[in-house]
CSV table of C-alpha atoms in Angstrom, one decimal:
chain,number,residue,atom,x,y,z
O,7,MET,CA,176.8,221.6,151.1
O,8,ALA,CA,175.8,219.0,153.7
O,9,GLU,CA,176.6,220.0,157.2
O,10,PHE,CA,178.7,217.5,159.2
O,11,ARG,CA,179.2,217.6,162.9
O,12,TYR,CA,183.1,218.1,162.7
O,13,ALA,CA,183.2,220.1,159.4
O,14,SER,CA,184.7,223.5,159.5
O,15,GLU,CA,181.9,226.0,158.6
O,16,ALA,CA,184.4,228.3,156.7
O,17,ALA,CA,185.7,225.3,154.7
O,18,ASN,CA,182.2,223.9,154.2
O,19,ASN,CA,181.0,227.5,152.7
O,20,PHE,CA,184.1,227.8,150.6
O,21,VAL,CA,184.0,224.5,149.0
O,22,GLY,CA,180.2,224.8,148.6
O,23,ARG,CA,180.5,228.1,146.7
O,24,LEU,CA,183.3,226.7,144.7
O,25,ALA,CA,181.4,223.7,143.6
O,26,ARG,CA,178.4,225.7,142.5
O,27,GLU,CA,180.7,228.1,140.4
O,28,LEU,CA,182.5,225.0,138.8
O,29,GLN,CA,179.2,223.1,138.2
O,30,SER,CA,177.7,226.3,136.4
O,31,GLU,CA,179.8,225.6,133.3
O,32,ASN,CA,181.6,222.1,133.8
O,33,ASP,CA,180.6,218.5,134.4
O,34,VAL,CA,181.9,218.0,137.8
O,35,ARG,CA,182.5,214.8,139.9
O,36,MET,CA,183.0,215.2,143.7
O,37,LEU,CA,184.6,212.6,146.0
O,38,SER,CA,184.7,213.0,149.8
O,39,PHE,CA,185.9,210.8,152.8
O,40,TYR,CA,184.4,211.0,156.2
O,41,GLY,CA,186.3,209.9,159.0
O,42,PHE,CA,184.3,210.4,162.1
O,43,PRO,CA,181.3,207.8,161.9
O,44,ASP,CA,181.7,206.6,165.5
O,45,GLU,CA,181.4,210.2,167.1
O,46,GLY,CA,177.8,210.6,165.9
O,47,GLY,CA,178.6,212.9,163.1
O,48,TRP,CA,177.1,210.9,160.3
O,49,SER,CA,173.3,210.6,160.0
O,50,PRO,CA,170.7,209.7,157.4
O,51,LYS,CA,170.1,213.4,156.8
O,52,ASN,CA,173.7,213.8,155.8
O,53,ARG,CA,173.4,210.8,153.6
O,54,ILE,CA,170.4,212.3,151.8
O,55,GLU,CA,171.9,215.6,151.4
O,56,VAL,CA,175.2,214.1,150.0
O,57,SER,CA,173.3,211.9,147.6
O,58,GLU,CA,171.2,214.7,146.4
O,59,GLN,CA,174.4,216.7,145.5
O,60,ASN,CA,175.9,213.7,143.5
O,61,ILE,CA,178.8,213.5,145.9
O,62,HIS,CA,180.6,210.1,146.0
O,63,PHE,CA,181.8,209.3,149.4
O,64,VAL,CA,183.3,206.7,151.6
O,65,ILE,CA,182.7,206.4,155.3
O,66,ARG,CA,185.5,205.1,157.5
O,67,ARG,CA,184.5,202.3,159.8
O,68,ARG,CA,185.9,201.2,163.2
O,69,GLY,CA,188.5,198.8,163.7
O,70,ILE,CA,190.6,196.7,161.1
O,71,ILE,CA,187.8,197.0,158.6
O,72,GLY,CA,188.6,200.8,158.3
O,73,VAL,CA,191.8,199.6,156.3
O,74,LEU,CA,189.4,198.4,153.6
O,75,ASP,CA,187.7,201.7,153.6
O,76,PHE,CA,191.0,203.2,152.7
O,77,PHE,CA,191.3,201.0,149.7
O,78,ARG,CA,187.6,201.6,148.7
O,79,TYR,CA,188.4,205.3,148.6
O,80,GLN,CA,191.3,204.8,146.3
O,81,TRP,CA,189.3,202.6,143.9
O,82,LYS,CA,186.6,205.2,143.8
O,83,ALA,CA,189.1,207.9,143.2
O,84,PHE,CA,190.7,206.0,140.5
O,85,ARG,CA,187.5,205.3,138.7
O,86,LEU,CA,186.5,208.8,138.8
O,87,MET,CA,189.7,210.1,137.6
O,88,ARG,CA,189.3,207.9,134.5
O,89,GLU,CA,186.3,210.2,133.5
O,90,VAL,CA,187.8,213.7,134.2
O,91,ASP,CA,190.5,216.0,132.7
O,92,TYR,CA,191.4,217.7,135.8
O,93,VAL,CA,191.7,217.1,139.5
O,94,LEU,CA,191.3,219.8,142.1
O,95,LEU,CA,191.9,218.9,145.8
O,96,TYR,CA,190.9,221.1,148.8
O,97,ASN,CA,193.9,220.5,151.4
O,98,TYR,CA,196.0,217.4,151.1
O,99,TYR,CA,195.3,214.7,153.6
O,100,TRP,CA,196.8,211.3,153.8
O,101,ILE,CA,193.7,209.7,152.2
O,102,ASN,CA,194.7,211.5,149.0
O,103,TYR,CA,198.5,210.6,148.9
O,104,ALA,CA,197.8,208.3,145.9
O,105,ILE,CA,196.1,211.0,143.7
O,106,LEU,CA,199.4,212.1,142.2
O,107,LEU,CA,200.2,208.7,141.2
O,108,PHE,CA,196.8,208.1,139.6
O,109,ALA,CA,197.0,211.4,137.8
O,110,ARG,CA,200.5,210.5,136.2
O,111,LEU,CA,199.1,207.1,135.1
O,112,LEU,CA,196.1,208.6,133.5
O,113,GLY,CA,197.8,211.8,132.1
O,114,ILE,CA,195.6,214.3,133.8
O,115,GLN,CA,196.5,217.6,135.5
O,116,THR,CA,196.2,218.4,139.2
O,117,ALA,CA,195.7,221.4,141.3
O,118,LEU,CA,195.7,221.7,145.1
O,119,ILE,CA,194.1,224.4,147.3
O,120,ILE,CA,195.9,224.8,150.5
O,121,ALA,CA,193.7,226.3,153.1
O,122,ASP,CA,195.8,225.3,156.1
O,123,HIS,CA,198.9,223.2,156.8
O,124,SER,CA,200.5,221.4,159.7
O,125,ASP,CA,204.1,221.3,159.5
O,126,THR,CA,206.6,218.9,161.4
O,127,ARG,CA,207.1,221.2,164.3
O,128,SER,CA,203.5,220.9,165.3
O,129,CYS,CA,203.3,217.0,165.2
O,130,VAL,CA,203.9,215.2,168.2
O,131,SER,CA,204.1,211.7,167.1
O,132,LEU,CA,206.8,210.4,164.6
O,133,PHE,CA,204.1,209.1,162.3
O,134,ARG,CA,202.4,212.4,162.0
O,135,ARG,CA,205.9,214.1,161.2
O,136,PHE,CA,206.2,211.6,158.6
O,137,LEU,CA,202.8,212.4,157.0
O,138,ALA,CA,203.5,216.1,157.2
O,139,LYS,CA,206.9,215.7,155.7
O,140,TRP,CA,205.3,213.6,152.9
O,141,ALA,CA,202.6,216.2,152.2
O,142,GLU,CA,205.3,219.1,151.9
O,143,ARG,CA,207.3,217.0,149.5
O,144,ASP,CA,204.3,216.3,147.3
O,145,TYR,CA,203.2,220.0,147.1
O,146,ARG,CA,205.8,220.7,144.4
O,147,HIS,CA,204.5,217.8,142.3
O,148,PHE,CA,201.1,219.3,141.7
O,149,ASP,CA,200.7,221.1,138.5
O,150,ARG,CA,199.4,224.2,140.3
O,151,LEU,CA,199.0,225.4,143.8
O,152,ILE,CA,196.3,227.8,145.1
O,153,LEU,CA,197.1,229.2,148.5
O,154,LEU,CA,194.6,231.0,150.8
O,155,SER,CA,197.1,232.3,153.2
O,156,TYR,CA,199.8,234.7,152.1
O,157,ASP,CA,202.3,233.2,154.5
O,158,LEU,CA,201.9,229.8,153.0
O,159,TYR,CA,202.1,231.5,149.5
O,160,LYS,CA,205.7,232.9,150.5
O,161,ARG,CA,206.6,229.6,152.2
O,162,PHE,CA,206.1,227.1,149.4
O,163,PRO,CA,207.9,227.7,146.2
O,164,HIS,CA,206.0,226.5,143.0
O,165,PRO,CA,206.4,227.8,139.3
O,166,GLN,CA,202.6,227.8,139.0
O,167,LYS,CA,201.1,229.1,142.2
O,168,LEU,CA,198.4,231.7,143.0
O,169,PHE,CA,197.5,233.5,146.2
O,170,PHE,CA,193.7,233.6,146.5
O,171,PRO,CA,192.7,236.2,149.2
O,172,GLY,CA,189.1,236.2,148.5
O,173,ALA,CA,188.5,233.1,150.3
O,174,ILE,CA,187.7,235.2,153.5
O,175,HIS,CA,185.2,238.0,153.1
O,176,MET,CA,186.9,240.8,154.8
O,177,GLN,CA,183.9,243.0,154.7
O,178,ASP,CA,182.1,240.7,157.2
O,179,TYR,CA,184.7,241.8,159.8
O,180,ALA,CA,184.8,245.6,158.7
O,181,ALA,CA,182.7,246.9,161.7
O,182,PHE,CA,184.7,245.1,164.3
O,183,ARG,CA,186.7,247.4,166.7
O,184,TYR,CA,189.2,247.0,169.5
O,185,ARG,CA,187.3,246.2,172.8
O,186,ASN,CA,187.4,248.1,176.2
O,187,ASN,CA,186.3,245.2,178.3
O,188,LYS,CA,187.1,244.8,182.1
O,189,ILE,CA,187.6,241.2,181.2
O,190,CYS,CA,189.9,240.2,178.5
O,191,ARG,CA,188.2,237.4,176.3
O,192,TYR,CA,190.1,234.9,174.2
O,193,LEU,CA,188.3,232.9,171.4
O,194,TYR,CA,189.1,229.7,169.7
O,195,SER,CA,186.5,228.7,167.0
O,196,GLY,CA,186.9,225.5,165.0
O,197,LEU,CA,187.7,221.8,165.2
O,198,LEU,CA,188.2,220.6,168.8
O,199,ASN,CA,190.9,217.9,168.5
O,200,GLU,CA,194.6,217.2,169.0
O,201,VAL,CA,195.5,218.3,165.5
O,202,THR,CA,194.3,221.8,166.1
O,203,GLY,CA,196.2,222.0,169.4
O,204,ILE,CA,193.2,222.1,171.7
O,205,ASP,CA,194.9,219.7,174.2
O,206,LEU,CA,198.0,221.8,174.4
O,207,TYR,CA,195.9,225.1,174.6
O,208,LEU,CA,193.9,223.7,177.6
O,209,SER,CA,197.0,222.6,179.3
O,210,ALA,CA,198.3,226.1,179.0
O,211,ILE,CA,195.0,227.6,180.3
O,212,GLN,CA,195.2,225.4,183.4
O,213,LYS,CA,198.7,226.4,184.1
O,214,THR,CA,198.0,230.1,184.1
O,215,SER,CA,196.5,231.9,187.2
O,216,LEU,CA,195.5,235.0,185.2
O,217,GLN,CA,192.5,236.6,186.5
O,218,ASN,CA,189.9,238.8,184.7
O,219,VAL,CA,190.2,236.6,181.7
O,220,GLU,CA,187.8,234.3,179.8
O,221,PHE,CA,188.7,231.6,177.4
O,222,TRP,CA,185.8,231.0,174.8
O,223,PHE,CA,185.5,228.0,172.7
O,224,THR,CA,183.1,227.3,169.8
O,225,GLY,CA,182.9,224.2,167.4
O,226,ARG,CA,182.8,220.4,167.8
O,227,GLY,CA,185.2,217.6,167.6
O,228,PRO,CA,186.5,214.4,169.5
O,229,LEU,CA,187.7,216.8,172.5
O,230,GLU,CA,184.2,218.4,173.0
O,231,SER,CA,183.5,216.6,176.1
O,232,ILE,CA,186.9,217.6,177.6
O,233,ILE,CA,186.1,221.2,176.8
O,234,ARG,CA,182.7,220.9,178.6
O,235,GLU,CA,184.2,219.4,181.6
O,236,ALA,CA,187.0,222.0,181.8
O,237,ALA,CA,184.2,224.8,181.6
O,238,GLN,CA,182.4,223.2,184.7
O,239,ASN,CA,185.7,223.2,186.6
O,240,ASP,CA,187.1,226.6,185.6
O,241,ALA,CA,184.9,229.6,185.5
O,242,ARG,CA,187.2,231.4,183.0
O,243,ILE,CA,186.6,228.6,180.4
O,244,VAL,CA,183.3,229.2,178.4
O,245,TYR,CA,182.0,226.7,175.8
O,246,LYS,CA,179.4,228.3,173.3
O,247,GLY,CA,178.8,225.1,171.4
O,248,PHE,CA,178.7,224.9,167.6
O,249,VAL,CA,177.4,228.2,166.4
O,250,SER,CA,175.8,229.4,163.2
O,251,ARG,CA,177.7,232.0,161.1
O,252,GLU,CA,175.5,234.7,162.5
O,253,GLU,CA,176.2,233.8,166.1
O,254,TYR,CA,179.8,233.4,165.3
O,255,TYR,CA,179.9,237.1,164.3
O,256,ARG,CA,178.0,238.2,167.3
O,257,ILE,CA,180.6,236.3,169.5
O,258,LEU,CA,183.5,237.7,167.5
O,259,ASP,CA,182.1,241.1,168.3
O,260,SER,CA,182.4,240.4,172.1
O,261,VAL,CA,186.0,239.1,172.4
O,262,ASP,CA,189.3,240.7,172.4
O,263,ILE,CA,191.7,238.1,171.0
O,264,VAL,CA,191.4,235.3,168.5
O,265,VAL,CA,193.6,232.3,169.3
O,266,ASN,CA,194.8,229.6,166.8
O,267,PRO,CA,196.9,227.0,168.9
O,268,ARG,CA,197.5,224.7,165.9
O,269,ASN,CA,201.2,225.3,165.9
O,270,MET,CA,201.9,225.7,169.6
């Protein structure tokens, strides 16, 4: 799959493997929406890679014209859905909220892969809470749910749901052991933005006077510059950049605690 600046490497690898498996025996149409063009994440190289993989895509533009891109995406989705028998979504974002309506109109079945979910408690603004509630309501209207987390599998009732634990290759982590470092190292790896709770996590770090600790970050996102600035002002904060999978494993082998601040 094409590599984008703010894409999750784990998600990119999972979707890439899934697409290759599906394409081996099926005629597959792929549609994507890219929402970070102004942050430098979209490049001619990405455009070539996406085109070579026959991925239909819409890029969100800055300002009011971005509203038109929303409708462009809906039109592309509707046109593609007229050619298929089944729709498979990876996570359920606001840009796809019309998919269920299109599926009913066209009489095709839908399945949703849920890799992660932000509930209303993790949303600060009223609008985001509304979107989170909308998503939770719509989950039960998909014909099938495929959940990559057992906690999510238990949480969302559905007559046709599947827990798919193979999304994470546990053998990659089999050699890791508990550390005995003099310095306790915390690691966050992933998208650096408000949705993943990075702003709250940084605020919590700055409020603590803990010594003999380090807070490591990897990944990219809109808050990358804030992480870099925090690392310059606080020796306990270490930004490792956007790392390869191999480098991620080396980093993981050096830390004590992995942090997920999404629902702080």
